[in-house]
mmCIF file of C-alpha atoms and ligand atoms in Angstrom:
data_model
loop_
_atom_site.group_PDB
_atom_site.id
_atom_site.type_symbol
_atom_site.label_atom_id
_atom_site.label_comp_id
_atom_site.label_asym_id
_atom_site.label_seq_id
_atom_site.Cartn_x
_atom_site.Cartn_y
_atom_site.Cartn_z
ATOM 1 C CA MET A 1029 -5.949 -18.297 -27.510
ATOM 2 C CA LYS A 1030 -8.702 -16.616 -29.538
ATOM 3 C CA LEU A 1031 -10.956 -19.013 -31.427
ATOM 4 C CA ALA A 1032 -13.908 -18.643 -33.749
ATOM 5 C CA VAL A 1033 -16.791 -21.077 -33.904
ATOM 6 C CA LEU A 1034 -18.945 -20.568 -36.992
ATOM 7 C CA GLY A 1035 -22.306 -22.157 -36.250
ATOM 8 C CA THR A 1036 -24.922 -21.848 -33.540
ATOM 9 C CA GLY A 1037 -26.242 -25.446 -33.525
ATOM 10 C CA GLY A 1038 -25.428 -28.249 -31.113
ATOM 11 C CA VAL A 1039 -21.917 -28.725 -32.507
ATOM 12 C CA GLY A 1040 -20.955 -25.052 -32.375
ATOM 13 C CA GLN A 1041 -22.311 -24.712 -28.856
ATOM 14 C CA THR A 1042 -20.638 -27.897 -27.596
ATOM 15 C CA ILE A 1043 -17.225 -27.084 -29.102
ATOM 16 C CA GLY A 1044 -17.540 -23.422 -28.106
ATOM 17 C CA SER A 1045 -18.342 -24.269 -24.488
ATOM 18 C CA LYS A 1046 -15.463 -26.737 -24.251
ATOM 19 C CA LEU A 1047 -13.020 -24.179 -25.645
ATOM 20 C CA VAL A 1048 -14.211 -21.563 -23.126
ATOM 21 C CA GLU A 1049 -13.872 -24.165 -20.352
ATOM 22 C CA LEU A 1050 -10.272 -24.723 -21.502
ATOM 23 C CA GLY A 1051 -9.590 -21.009 -21.003
ATOM 24 C CA HIS A 1052 -9.858 -19.765 -24.591
ATOM 25 C CA GLU A 1053 -11.678 -16.680 -25.839
ATOM 26 C CA VAL A 1054 -14.384 -17.837 -28.235
ATOM 27 C CA THR A 1055 -16.526 -15.833 -30.638
ATOM 28 C CA MET A 1056 -19.524 -17.686 -32.060
ATOM 29 C CA GLY A 1057 -20.603 -16.608 -35.532
ATOM 30 C CA SER A 1058 -23.974 -16.683 -37.188
ATOM 31 C CA ARG A 1059 -25.776 -15.190 -40.205
ATOM 32 C CA SER A 1060 -27.109 -12.532 -37.902
ATOM 33 C CA ALA A 1061 -24.924 -10.662 -35.405
ATOM 34 C CA ASP A 1062 -27.663 -10.830 -32.772
ATOM 35 C CA ASN A 1063 -28.694 -14.479 -33.241
ATOM 36 C CA GLU A 1064 -30.819 -15.594 -30.291
ATOM 37 C CA ASP A 1065 -29.042 -18.943 -29.869
ATOM 38 C CA SER A 1066 -25.543 -17.501 -29.879
ATOM 39 C CA ARG A 1067 -26.614 -14.695 -27.544
ATOM 40 C CA ALA A 1068 -27.973 -17.248 -25.068
ATOM 41 C CA TRP A 1069 -24.855 -19.405 -25.523
ATOM 42 C CA ALA A 1070 -22.494 -16.453 -24.887
ATOM 43 C CA GLN A 1071 -24.401 -15.506 -21.742
ATOM 44 C CA ALA A 1072 -24.322 -19.058 -20.393
ATOM 45 C CA ALA A 1073 -20.782 -19.999 -21.437
ATOM 46 C CA GLY A 1074 -19.005 -17.391 -19.332
ATOM 47 C CA SER A 1075 -16.634 -14.492 -19.630
ATOM 48 C CA GLY A 1076 -14.554 -15.945 -22.484
ATOM 49 C CA ALA A 1077 -17.574 -16.158 -24.768
ATOM 50 C CA ALA A 1078 -18.717 -13.600 -27.341
ATOM 51 C CA GLN A 1079 -20.977 -13.603 -30.393
ATOM 52 C CA GLY A 1080 -21.283 -11.843 -33.716
ATOM 53 C CA SER A 1081 -21.711 -12.344 -37.424
ATOM 54 C CA PHE A 1082 -19.751 -15.026 -39.286
ATOM 55 C CA ALA A 1083 -17.315 -12.268 -40.323
ATOM 56 C CA ASP A 1084 -16.994 -10.854 -36.771
ATOM 57 C CA ALA A 1085 -16.161 -14.306 -35.443
ATOM 58 C CA ALA A 1086 -13.731 -15.250 -38.218
ATOM 59 C CA ALA A 1087 -11.923 -11.919 -37.827
ATOM 60 C CA ALA A 1088 -11.595 -12.480 -34.074
ATOM 61 C CA GLY A 1089 -10.344 -16.078 -34.198
ATOM 62 C CA GLU A 1090 -6.772 -17.258 -34.681
ATOM 63 C CA ILE A 1091 -8.214 -20.722 -35.389
ATOM 64 C CA VAL A 1092 -11.685 -21.064 -36.940
ATOM 65 C CA PHE A 1093 -14.083 -24.003 -36.530
ATOM 66 C CA ASN A 1094 -16.639 -24.536 -39.306
ATOM 67 C CA CYS A 1095 -19.691 -25.935 -37.497
ATOM 68 C CA THR A 1096 -22.293 -24.857 -40.033
ATOM 69 C CA ALA A 1097 -24.799 -27.032 -41.903
ATOM 70 C CA GLY A 1098 -22.787 -28.805 -44.611
ATOM 71 C CA GLY A 1099 -25.078 -27.694 -47.432
ATOM 72 C CA ALA A 1100 -24.576 -24.079 -46.381
ATOM 73 C CA SER A 1101 -20.916 -24.152 -45.315
ATOM 74 C CA LEU A 1102 -19.527 -22.585 -48.503
ATOM 75 C CA GLU A 1103 -22.064 -19.768 -48.207
ATOM 76 C CA ALA A 1104 -21.316 -19.298 -44.501
ATOM 77 C CA LEU A 1105 -17.555 -19.216 -45.129
ATOM 78 C CA GLU A 1106 -18.013 -16.736 -47.956
ATOM 79 C CA ALA A 1107 -19.896 -14.535 -45.496
ATOM 80 C CA ALA A 1108 -17.076 -15.051 -42.980
ATOM 81 C CA GLY A 1109 -14.799 -13.476 -45.579
ATOM 82 C CA ALA A 1110 -11.743 -14.945 -47.310
ATOM 83 C CA GLN A 1111 -9.606 -12.185 -45.809
ATOM 84 C CA ASN A 1112 -10.646 -13.231 -42.296
ATOM 85 C CA LEU A 1113 -9.705 -16.865 -42.985
ATOM 86 C CA ALA A 1114 -6.453 -16.332 -44.879
ATOM 87 C CA GLY A 1115 -3.427 -17.851 -43.167
ATOM 88 C CA LYS A 1116 -5.571 -19.421 -40.442
ATOM 89 C CA VAL A 1117 -6.277 -23.013 -39.482
ATOM 90 C CA LEU A 1118 -9.875 -23.787 -40.498
ATOM 91 C CA VAL A 1119 -11.176 -26.903 -38.745
ATOM 92 C CA ASP A 1120 -13.979 -28.351 -40.861
ATOM 93 C CA VAL A 1121 -16.388 -30.366 -38.718
ATOM 94 C CA ALA A 1122 -19.278 -30.212 -41.204
ATOM 95 C CA ASN A 1123 -20.889 -33.074 -43.104
ATOM 96 C CA PRO A 1124 -22.530 -32.446 -46.497
ATOM 97 C CA LEU A 1125 -25.822 -34.058 -45.505
ATOM 98 C CA ASP A 1126 -28.857 -33.370 -47.681
ATOM 99 C CA PHE A 1127 -32.138 -33.872 -45.824
ATOM 100 C CA SER A 1128 -34.302 -32.505 -48.663
ATOM 101 C CA GLN A 1129 -35.629 -35.975 -49.585
ATOM 102 C CA GLY A 1130 -36.236 -36.934 -45.951
ATOM 103 C CA MET A 1131 -34.451 -39.565 -43.878
ATOM 104 C CA PRO A 1132 -31.902 -40.956 -44.190
ATOM 105 C CA PRO A 1133 -30.045 -37.988 -45.646
ATOM 106 C CA THR A 1134 -27.876 -38.350 -48.742
ATOM 107 C CA LEU A 1135 -24.485 -36.761 -49.342
ATOM 108 C CA SER A 1136 -24.634 -33.638 -51.505
ATOM 109 C CA VAL A 1137 -21.014 -34.215 -52.571
ATOM 110 C CA CYS A 1138 -19.159 -37.545 -52.551
ATOM 111 C CA ASN A 1139 -17.000 -40.117 -54.387
ATOM 112 C CA ASP A 1140 -14.545 -37.937 -56.299
ATOM 113 C CA ASP A 1141 -15.009 -34.742 -54.276
ATOM 114 C CA SER A 1142 -15.832 -33.641 -50.738
ATOM 115 C CA LEU A 1143 -16.965 -30.631 -48.763
ATOM 116 C CA GLY A 1144 -13.522 -30.403 -47.154
ATOM 117 C CA GLU A 1145 -11.882 -30.122 -50.574
ATOM 118 C CA ARG A 1146 -14.457 -27.595 -51.791
ATOM 119 C CA ILE A 1147 -13.790 -25.442 -48.744
ATOM 120 C CA GLN A 1148 -10.017 -25.678 -49.290
ATOM 121 C CA ALA A 1149 -10.475 -24.796 -52.992
ATOM 122 C CA ALA A 1150 -12.717 -21.824 -52.157
ATOM 123 C CA HIS A 1151 -10.237 -20.616 -49.494
ATOM 124 C CA PRO A 1152 -6.774 -21.502 -50.797
ATOM 125 C CA ASP A 1153 -5.115 -19.233 -48.227
ATOM 126 C CA ALA A 1154 -6.744 -21.021 -45.280
ATOM 127 C CA LYS A 1155 -5.303 -24.244 -43.867
ATOM 128 C CA VAL A 1156 -8.297 -26.576 -43.845
ATOM 129 C CA VAL A 1157 -8.179 -29.559 -41.493
ATOM 130 C CA LYS A 1158 -11.096 -31.984 -41.624
ATOM 131 C CA ALA A 1159 -11.668 -33.348 -38.118
ATOM 132 C CA LEU A 1160 -14.297 -34.476 -35.620
ATOM 133 C CA ASN A 1161 -17.024 -34.972 -38.261
ATOM 134 C CA THR A 1162 -17.150 -38.723 -37.546
ATOM 135 C CA VAL A 1163 -18.500 -38.520 -33.977
ATOM 136 C CA THR A 1164 -21.476 -36.883 -32.317
ATOM 137 C CA ALA A 1165 -20.971 -33.468 -30.702
ATOM 138 C CA ALA A 1166 -20.838 -34.705 -27.090
ATOM 139 C CA VAL A 1167 -18.149 -37.256 -27.992
ATOM 140 C CA MET A 1168 -16.067 -34.652 -29.893
ATOM 141 C CA VAL A 1169 -15.226 -32.854 -26.651
ATOM 142 C CA ASP A 1170 -15.517 -35.768 -24.211
ATOM 143 C CA PRO A 1171 -14.251 -38.997 -25.775
ATOM 144 C CA GLY A 1172 -13.601 -40.285 -22.258
ATOM 145 C CA SER A 1173 -17.378 -40.541 -21.802
ATOM 146 C CA LEU A 1174 -17.250 -43.716 -23.939
ATOM 147 C CA SER A 1175 -15.891 -47.033 -22.632
ATOM 148 C CA GLU A 1176 -12.772 -46.072 -24.607
ATOM 149 C CA PRO A 1177 -12.184 -43.088 -26.916
ATOM 150 C CA GLY A 1178 -11.740 -45.015 -30.181
ATOM 151 C CA THR A 1179 -10.097 -43.404 -33.214
ATOM 152 C CA ILE A 1180 -10.467 -39.828 -34.414
ATOM 153 C CA LEU A 1181 -9.562 -39.041 -38.021
ATOM 154 C CA VAL A 1182 -7.910 -35.891 -39.365
ATOM 155 C CA ALA A 1183 -6.967 -34.791 -42.883
ATOM 156 C CA GLY A 1184 -5.480 -31.676 -44.431
ATOM 157 C CA GLU A 1185 -2.667 -30.357 -46.593
ATOM 158 C CA ASP A 1186 -0.702 -28.469 -43.920
ATOM 159 C CA SER A 1187 1.164 -30.563 -41.357
ATOM 160 C CA GLY A 1188 1.661 -27.604 -38.998
ATOM 161 C CA ALA A 1189 -2.093 -26.977 -39.057
ATOM 162 C CA LYS A 1190 -2.750 -30.641 -38.254
ATOM 163 C CA GLU A 1191 -0.338 -30.382 -35.311
ATOM 164 C CA GLU A 1192 -2.262 -27.379 -33.973
ATOM 165 C CA VAL A 1193 -5.541 -29.252 -34.353
ATOM 166 C CA GLY A 1194 -3.953 -32.310 -32.717
ATOM 167 C CA ALA A 1195 -3.088 -30.189 -29.669
ATOM 168 C CA LEU A 1196 -6.721 -29.049 -29.418
ATOM 169 C CA LEU A 1197 -7.953 -32.636 -29.820
ATOM 170 C CA ARG A 1198 -5.665 -33.778 -27.005
ATOM 171 C CA ALA A 1199 -7.043 -30.953 -24.848
ATOM 172 C CA PHE A 1200 -10.544 -32.264 -25.650
ATOM 173 C CA GLY A 1201 -9.435 -35.637 -24.242
ATOM 174 C CA TRP A 1202 -8.330 -37.572 -27.346
ATOM 175 C CA PRO A 1203 -5.189 -39.553 -26.479
ATOM 176 C CA ALA A 1204 -2.313 -38.882 -28.914
ATOM 177 C CA ASP A 1205 -2.465 -42.459 -30.221
ATOM 178 C CA SER A 1206 -6.202 -42.162 -30.959
ATOM 179 C CA ILE A 1207 -5.577 -39.468 -33.598
ATOM 180 C CA LEU A 1208 -5.154 -40.973 -37.071
ATOM 181 C CA ASP A 1209 -3.814 -38.610 -39.754
ATOM 182 C CA LEU A 1210 -5.138 -39.793 -43.126
ATOM 183 C CA GLY A 1211 -3.024 -37.388 -45.179
ATOM 184 C CA GLY A 1212 -4.177 -34.600 -47.513
ATOM 185 C CA ILE A 1213 -7.608 -32.978 -47.675
ATOM 186 C CA GLU A 1214 -8.689 -35.497 -50.343
ATOM 187 C CA ALA A 1215 -9.106 -37.927 -47.423
ATOM 188 C CA ALA A 1216 -12.158 -35.846 -46.441
ATOM 189 C CA ARG A 1217 -14.022 -37.906 -49.094
ATOM 190 C CA GLY A 1218 -13.844 -41.073 -47.017
ATOM 191 C CA MET A 1219 -14.392 -39.223 -43.741
ATOM 192 C CA GLU A 1220 -17.611 -37.735 -45.099
ATOM 193 C CA MET A 1221 -18.733 -40.927 -46.881
ATOM 194 C CA TYR A 1222 -18.499 -42.685 -43.494
ATOM 195 C CA LEU A 1223 -21.688 -40.826 -42.503
ATOM 196 C CA PRO A 1224 -24.175 -43.259 -44.092
ATOM 197 C CA LEU A 1225 -22.480 -46.059 -42.117
ATOM 198 C CA TRP A 1226 -22.399 -43.910 -38.966
ATOM 199 C CA LEU A 1227 -26.158 -43.292 -39.310
ATOM 200 C CA ARG A 1228 -26.856 -47.043 -39.681
ATOM 201 C CA MET A 1229 -24.727 -47.788 -36.621
ATOM 202 C CA MET A 1230 -26.554 -45.109 -34.643
ATOM 203 C CA GLY A 1231 -29.823 -46.863 -35.528
ATOM 204 C CA ALA A 1232 -28.465 -50.313 -34.665
ATOM 205 C CA LEU A 1233 -26.958 -49.148 -31.365
ATOM 206 C CA ASP A 1234 -29.882 -46.832 -30.554
ATOM 207 C CA THR A 1235 -27.488 -44.078 -29.482
ATOM 208 C CA ALA A 1236 -25.269 -41.428 -31.072
ATOM 209 C CA ALA A 1237 -22.738 -41.816 -28.262
ATOM 210 C CA PHE A 1238 -20.344 -44.307 -29.874
ATOM 211 C CA ASN A 1239 -17.176 -44.415 -31.901
ATOM 212 C CA ILE A 1240 -15.089 -46.914 -33.856
ATOM 213 C CA ARG A 1241 -11.496 -47.931 -33.119
ATOM 214 C CA VAL A 1242 -9.021 -48.803 -35.858
ATOM 215 C CA VAL A 1243 -6.772 -51.772 -34.999
ATOM 216 C CA ARG A 1244 -4.044 -53.592 -36.903
HETATM 217 N N1 NAP B 2253 -24.865 -32.958 -34.685
HETATM 218 C C1 NAP B 2253 -23.757 -33.639 -34.522
HETATM 219 O O1 NAP B 2253 -23.545 -34.276 -33.477
HETATM 220 C C2 NAP B 2253 -22.728 -33.619 -35.615
HETATM 221 C C3 NAP B 2253 -21.660 -34.515 -35.592
HETATM 222 C C4 NAP B 2253 -20.658 -34.431 -36.581
HETATM 223 C C5 NAP B 2253 -20.734 -33.437 -37.547
HETATM 224 N N2 NAP B 2253 -21.810 -32.603 -37.566
HETATM 225 C C6 NAP B 2253 -21.868 -31.540 -38.574
HETATM 226 O O2 NAP B 2253 -21.628 -30.309 -37.891
HETATM 227 C C7 NAP B 2253 -22.314 -29.242 -38.546
HETATM 228 C C8 NAP B 2253 -23.171 -28.496 -37.523
HETATM 229 O O3 NAP B 2253 -24.200 -29.337 -37.074
HETATM 230 P P1 NAP B 2253 -25.297 -28.783 -36.043
HETATM 231 O O4 NAP B 2253 -26.248 -29.878 -35.856
HETATM 232 O O5 NAP B 2253 -24.635 -28.160 -34.870
HETATM 233 O O6 NAP B 2253 -25.965 -27.534 -36.785
HETATM 234 P P2 NAP B 2253 -26.759 -27.375 -38.172
HETATM 235 O O7 NAP B 2253 -28.193 -27.208 -37.860
HETATM 236 O O8 NAP B 2253 -26.362 -28.431 -39.136
HETATM 237 O O9 NAP B 2253 -26.153 -25.978 -38.695
HETATM 238 C C9 NAP B 2253 -26.450 -24.808 -38.019
HETATM 239 C C10 NAP B 2253 -25.620 -23.674 -38.546
HETATM 240 O O10 NAP B 2253 -25.670 -23.626 -39.986
HETATM 241 C C11 NAP B 2253 -25.927 -22.275 -40.372
HETATM 242 N N3 NAP B 2253 -26.703 -22.223 -41.623
HETATM 243 C C12 NAP B 2253 -27.821 -22.924 -41.952
HETATM 244 N N4 NAP B 2253 -28.258 -22.559 -43.176
HETATM 245 C C13 NAP B 2253 -27.411 -21.596 -43.621
HETATM 246 C C14 NAP B 2253 -27.326 -20.835 -44.808
HETATM 247 N N5 NAP B 2253 -28.214 -20.972 -45.804
HETATM 248 N N6 NAP B 2253 -26.304 -19.965 -44.938
HETATM 249 C C15 NAP B 2253 -25.396 -19.816 -43.960
HETATM 250 N N7 NAP B 2253 -25.413 -20.515 -42.792
HETATM 251 C C16 NAP B 2253 -26.413 -21.383 -42.632
HETATM 252 C C17 NAP B 2253 -26.784 -21.718 -39.250
HETATM 253 O O11 NAP B 2253 -26.678 -20.310 -39.263
HETATM 254 P P3 NAP B 2253 -27.472 -19.383 -38.204
HETATM 255 O O12 NAP B 2253 -26.635 -19.431 -36.968
HETATM 256 O O13 NAP B 2253 -27.492 -18.069 -38.850
HETATM 257 O O14 NAP B 2253 -28.826 -19.996 -38.019
HETATM 258 C C18 NAP B 2253 -26.159 -22.345 -38.039
HETATM 259 O O15 NAP B 2253 -25.102 -21.561 -37.530
HETATM 260 C C19 NAP B 2253 -23.133 -29.894 -39.662
HETATM 261 O O16 NAP B 2253 -22.413 -29.773 -40.863
HETATM 262 C C20 NAP B 2253 -23.216 -31.350 -39.255
HETATM 263 O O17 NAP B 2253 -23.352 -32.229 -40.350
HETATM 264 C C21 NAP B 2253 -22.798 -32.678 -36.642
#
């Protein structure tokens, strides 16, 4: 399958490399078509890896991952082009973290709105699925590296899109019963507002390599 990864940071590179390893063709997108990080990533990741602008990548991908800085995601997706996202599954991994006042970051959107909803509203023809934003990049693609995977949350309006994302999550190593569908994209509010708690837990545990498990 052809996939697009918008974002050249640790998340984009980790997800991109895993997708290439799984046999997919991946184009990594950036503000600049010849971004140094994505060029180095494409060279290292192997023959299934390519790079380009946000628009090049979005046009090439059948499924698009948004792995851009949350405060810039709407801008990045606008550059990717609504026409290149229309009809496609758009997996939103971003968190709307605002580091402008230092640490810990605050959320630039919260309570009665979320980045996931803003992305869906800006791109009504894309099928936005919020997923993977609640774990660190290494855990996203290797939940088996923890003592147990824990729970991974998904949300979005389109059930077919969530099934497609579920298949990718299972390929990443998330057992089917670890995937908890919270319903429509409005659930992105809680998934994003979990970040302040996630950051506290990272401090308490002194590692980003952890997850929570929902039990009943
Ligand atoms: N780090 C984690 O483990 C983790 C875990 C869960 C969720 N997340 C979320 O995943 C996303 C990616 O995180 P990251 O640490 O890999 O990278 P990041 O540093 O948050 O974002 C890097 C990407 O954002 C783009 N970007 C920055 N400013 C921009 C602007 N003004 N306009 C357009 N694009 C802009 C960059 O474009 P260029 O390529 O052009 O520089 C780059 O591709 C974030 O939203 C983060 O909150 C991260």
